[in-house]
Amino acid sequence: MAATVRVGLTGGIASGKSTVSAMLRELGAVVIDADELAREVVEKGTPGLAAVVEEFGPGLLTADGHLDRPAMGALVFGDESARKRLEAIVHPLVFERIVDLEAHAPDGAVVVHDIPLLAESGRAESFDAVIVVDAPPEVQVDRMVRDRSWSVDDALARIAAQATPEDRRAIATYVVDNTGSLEDLRREVQKIYGELTDRRA
């Protein structure tokens, strides 16, 4: 029975991490996206959403019974107490889903955990390998302004709030330089995936 290879995937905002994640999925990796799961566990009708409403009140629901994400974001932004109360509900549910998804991964799978704040979390050592997607700040800013219609100041503030590129590189087994073409990126990801599958032996 081939061993599962557990991989952490991270990168600064607008570095191209989601593109790398999608490429790894195409190559056969089992991708577990923590942000995606955090949305999933508070979908309409879930115990997670019921717990959020019980803690924060029904004012956080839209007219059709979904979580009003902008209202939730506004509530916890800058209010550490509210953020911790929300995390106390969401994080255990996400962890439960992660454990379940890992348990059901095929034998010998490359299981990739897409974790934006991996360098900040101190959890890098729990993985067999860490992939860091890297792009210079000016490229990140350009992408945020172009693709998300953010101001330059907003983009710079978001970059400043994250770990430094040096911090991320310090935990990296592989650094993916995402400043070339999509084909350059695909070749690099294929090479890394090949090396990760070799670790299963």
Coordinates of C-alpha atoms in Angstrom, one line a residue:
M1 CA 0.0 0.0 0.0
A2 CA 1.5 3.3 -1.1
A3 CA 1.8 6.0 1.5
T4 CA -0.2 9.3 1.1
V5 CA 2.0 12.3 0.5
R6 CA 0.7 15.4 2.5
V7 CA 1.6 18.7 0.9
G8 CA 1.0 22.3 2.1
L9 CA 0.4 24.8 -0.7
T10 CA 0.7 28.5 0.1
G11 CA 1.5 31.9 -1.5
G12 CA 0.9 35.6 -1.0
I13 CA -2.3 37.2 -2.3
A14 CA -2.5 37.3 -6.1
S15 CA 0.6 35.1 -6.4
G16 CA -1.2 32.6 -8.5
K17 CA -1.7 30.0 -5.8
S18 CA -5.3 29.1 -7.0
T19 CA -3.9 28.5 -10.5
V20 CA -1.3 26.1 -9.2
S21 CA -3.9 24.4 -7.0
A22 CA -6.1 23.8 -10.1
M23 CA -3.1 22.4 -12.1
L24 CA -2.3 20.0 -9.2
R25 CA -5.9 18.9 -9.2
E26 CA -5.8 18.3 -12.9
L27 CA -2.7 16.2 -12.5
G28 CA -4.5 13.9 -10.0
A29 CA -3.8 15.5 -6.6
V30 CA -6.6 15.5 -3.9
V31 CA -6.8 19.2 -3.2
I32 CA -8.3 20.3 0.2
D33 CA -9.1 24.0 0.2
A34 CA -9.4 25.4 3.7
D35 CA -11.2 28.6 2.5
E36 CA -13.6 26.6 0.4
L37 CA -14.4 24.4 3.4
A38 CA -14.9 27.4 5.7
R39 CA -17.6 28.6 3.3
E40 CA -19.1 25.1 3.0
V41 CA -19.6 24.5 6.8
V42 CA -21.8 27.6 7.1
E43 CA -23.9 27.1 4.1
K44 CA -27.7 27.4 4.4
G45 CA -29.2 24.6 6.5
T46 CA -25.9 23.5 8.1
P47 CA -25.4 23.2 11.9
G48 CA -22.5 25.6 11.4
L49 CA -24.7 28.4 10.2
A50 CA -27.2 27.7 13.0
A51 CA -24.3 28.0 15.5
V52 CA -23.2 31.3 13.9
V53 CA -26.8 32.7 14.1
E54 CA -27.1 31.6 17.7
E55 CA -23.8 33.4 18.6
F56 CA -24.3 36.6 16.6
G57 CA -28.0 36.9 15.9
P58 CA -30.3 36.5 12.8
G59 CA -29.2 39.9 11.5
L60 CA -26.3 38.1 9.7
L61 CA -28.7 36.2 7.4
T62 CA -29.8 37.4 4.0
A63 CA -33.5 37.4 3.1
D64 CA -33.2 33.9 1.7
G65 CA -31.5 32.4 4.7
H66 CA -27.9 32.4 3.6
L67 CA -25.0 33.9 5.6
D68 CA -24.5 37.5 4.7
R69 CA -20.8 37.3 4.2
P70 CA -20.1 41.1 3.8
A71 CA -22.1 41.7 7.1
M72 CA -20.1 39.0 8.8
G73 CA -16.8 40.3 7.5
A74 CA -17.7 43.8 8.6
L75 CA -18.6 42.5 12.1
V76 CA -15.3 40.6 12.7
F77 CA -13.0 43.0 10.9
G78 CA -11.1 44.9 13.5
D79 CA -13.0 43.1 16.4
E80 CA -10.7 40.4 17.6
S81 CA -13.2 39.1 20.2
A82 CA -15.9 38.6 17.5
R83 CA -13.3 37.0 15.1
K84 CA -12.3 34.5 17.8
R85 CA -15.9 33.6 18.6
L86 CA -16.5 33.0 14.9
E87 CA -13.3 31.0 14.5
A88 CA -14.3 28.9 17.6
I89 CA -17.4 27.8 15.6
V90 CA -15.9 27.5 12.1
H91 CA -12.4 26.0 12.7
P92 CA -13.4 22.8 14.4
L93 CA -16.0 22.1 11.6
V94 CA -13.3 22.8 9.0
F95 CA -10.9 20.5 10.7
E96 CA -13.5 17.7 10.9
R97 CA -14.0 18.0 7.1
I98 CA -10.3 18.0 6.5
V99 CA -9.8 14.8 8.5
D100 CA -12.7 13.2 6.7
L101 CA -11.4 14.2 3.2
E102 CA -7.9 12.9 4.0
A103 CA -9.3 9.6 5.4
H104 CA -11.2 9.1 2.1
A105 CA -8.3 9.9 -0.2
P106 CA -7.1 7.0 -2.3
D107 CA -4.0 5.0 -1.2
G108 CA -0.9 6.7 -2.4
A109 CA -2.6 10.0 -3.2
V110 CA -0.8 13.3 -3.2
V111 CA -3.1 15.3 -0.8
V112 CA -2.6 19.0 -1.2
H113 CA -3.8 21.4 1.5
D114 CA -4.4 24.9 0.1
I115 CA -3.6 27.1 3.0
P116 CA -3.2 30.9 2.3
L117 CA -1.7 31.6 5.8
L118 CA 0.5 28.5 6.2
A119 CA 3.6 30.5 7.0
E120 CA 1.7 32.5 9.7
S121 CA 0.1 29.4 11.2
G122 CA 3.3 27.6 12.2
R123 CA 1.9 24.3 10.8
A124 CA 4.4 23.8 7.9
E125 CA 6.3 21.0 9.7
S126 CA 3.2 18.9 9.7
F127 CA 3.5 18.3 6.0
D128 CA 5.8 16.0 3.9
A129 CA 6.5 18.9 1.6
V130 CA 5.5 22.6 1.2
I131 CA 5.0 24.4 -2.1
V132 CA 5.3 28.2 -2.0
V133 CA 4.0 30.2 -5.0
D134 CA 6.0 33.3 -5.4
A135 CA 5.6 36.6 -7.3
P136 CA 7.2 40.0 -6.7
P137 CA 5.1 42.6 -4.9
E138 CA 4.8 44.8 -8.0
V139 CA 3.3 41.8 -9.9
Q140 CA 0.9 41.1 -7.0
V141 CA -0.2 44.7 -6.9
D142 CA -0.7 44.8 -10.7
R143 CA -2.9 41.7 -10.6
M144 CA -5.0 43.0 -7.7
V145 CA -5.6 46.4 -9.4
R146 CA -6.3 44.8 -12.8
D147 CA -8.3 41.7 -11.8
R148 CA -10.0 42.8 -8.6
S149 CA -10.3 46.5 -9.2
W150 CA -8.6 47.3 -5.9
S151 CA -6.7 50.5 -5.3
V152 CA -2.9 50.4 -5.1
D153 CA -3.1 51.3 -1.4
D154 CA -5.5 48.5 -0.6
A155 CA -3.3 46.0 -2.5
L156 CA -0.2 47.1 -0.6
A157 CA -2.0 47.0 2.7
R158 CA -3.1 43.4 2.1
I159 CA 0.4 42.4 1.1
A160 CA 1.8 44.1 4.2
A161 CA -0.7 42.2 6.4
Q162 CA 0.7 38.8 5.3
A163 CA 3.9 36.9 5.9
T164 CA 6.9 38.3 4.0
P165 CA 8.2 36.4 1.0
E166 CA 11.3 35.5 3.0
D167 CA 9.1 33.9 5.7
R168 CA 7.3 31.8 3.1
R169 CA 10.5 30.7 1.4
A170 CA 11.9 29.6 4.7
I171 CA 9.2 26.9 5.0
A172 CA 9.3 25.9 1.3
T173 CA 10.4 22.6 -0.1
Y174 CA 9.6 23.9 -3.6
V175 CA 9.3 27.6 -4.6
V176 CA 7.3 28.2 -7.8
D177 CA 8.2 31.4 -9.5
N178 CA 5.0 32.7 -11.1
T179 CA 6.3 35.5 -13.2
G180 CA 6.5 33.7 -16.6
S181 CA 3.8 32.3 -18.9
L182 CA 1.0 29.9 -18.0
E183 CA 3.0 27.2 -19.9
D184 CA 6.1 27.9 -17.8
L185 CA 4.0 27.6 -14.7
R186 CA 2.4 24.3 -15.9
R187 CA 5.8 22.8 -16.7
E188 CA 7.1 23.7 -13.2
V189 CA 4.0 22.3 -11.5
Q190 CA 4.2 19.0 -13.5
K191 CA 7.9 18.6 -12.5
I192 CA 7.0 19.1 -8.8
Y193 CA 4.1 16.8 -9.0
G194 CA 6.3 14.1 -10.5
E195 CA 8.8 14.5 -7.6
L196 CA 5.9 14.3 -5.1
T197 CA 4.6 11.1 -6.6
D198 CA 8.1 9.6 -6.3
R199 CA 7.9 10.2 -2.5
R200 CA 5.2 7.6 -2.2
A201 CA 7.5 4.6 -2.6

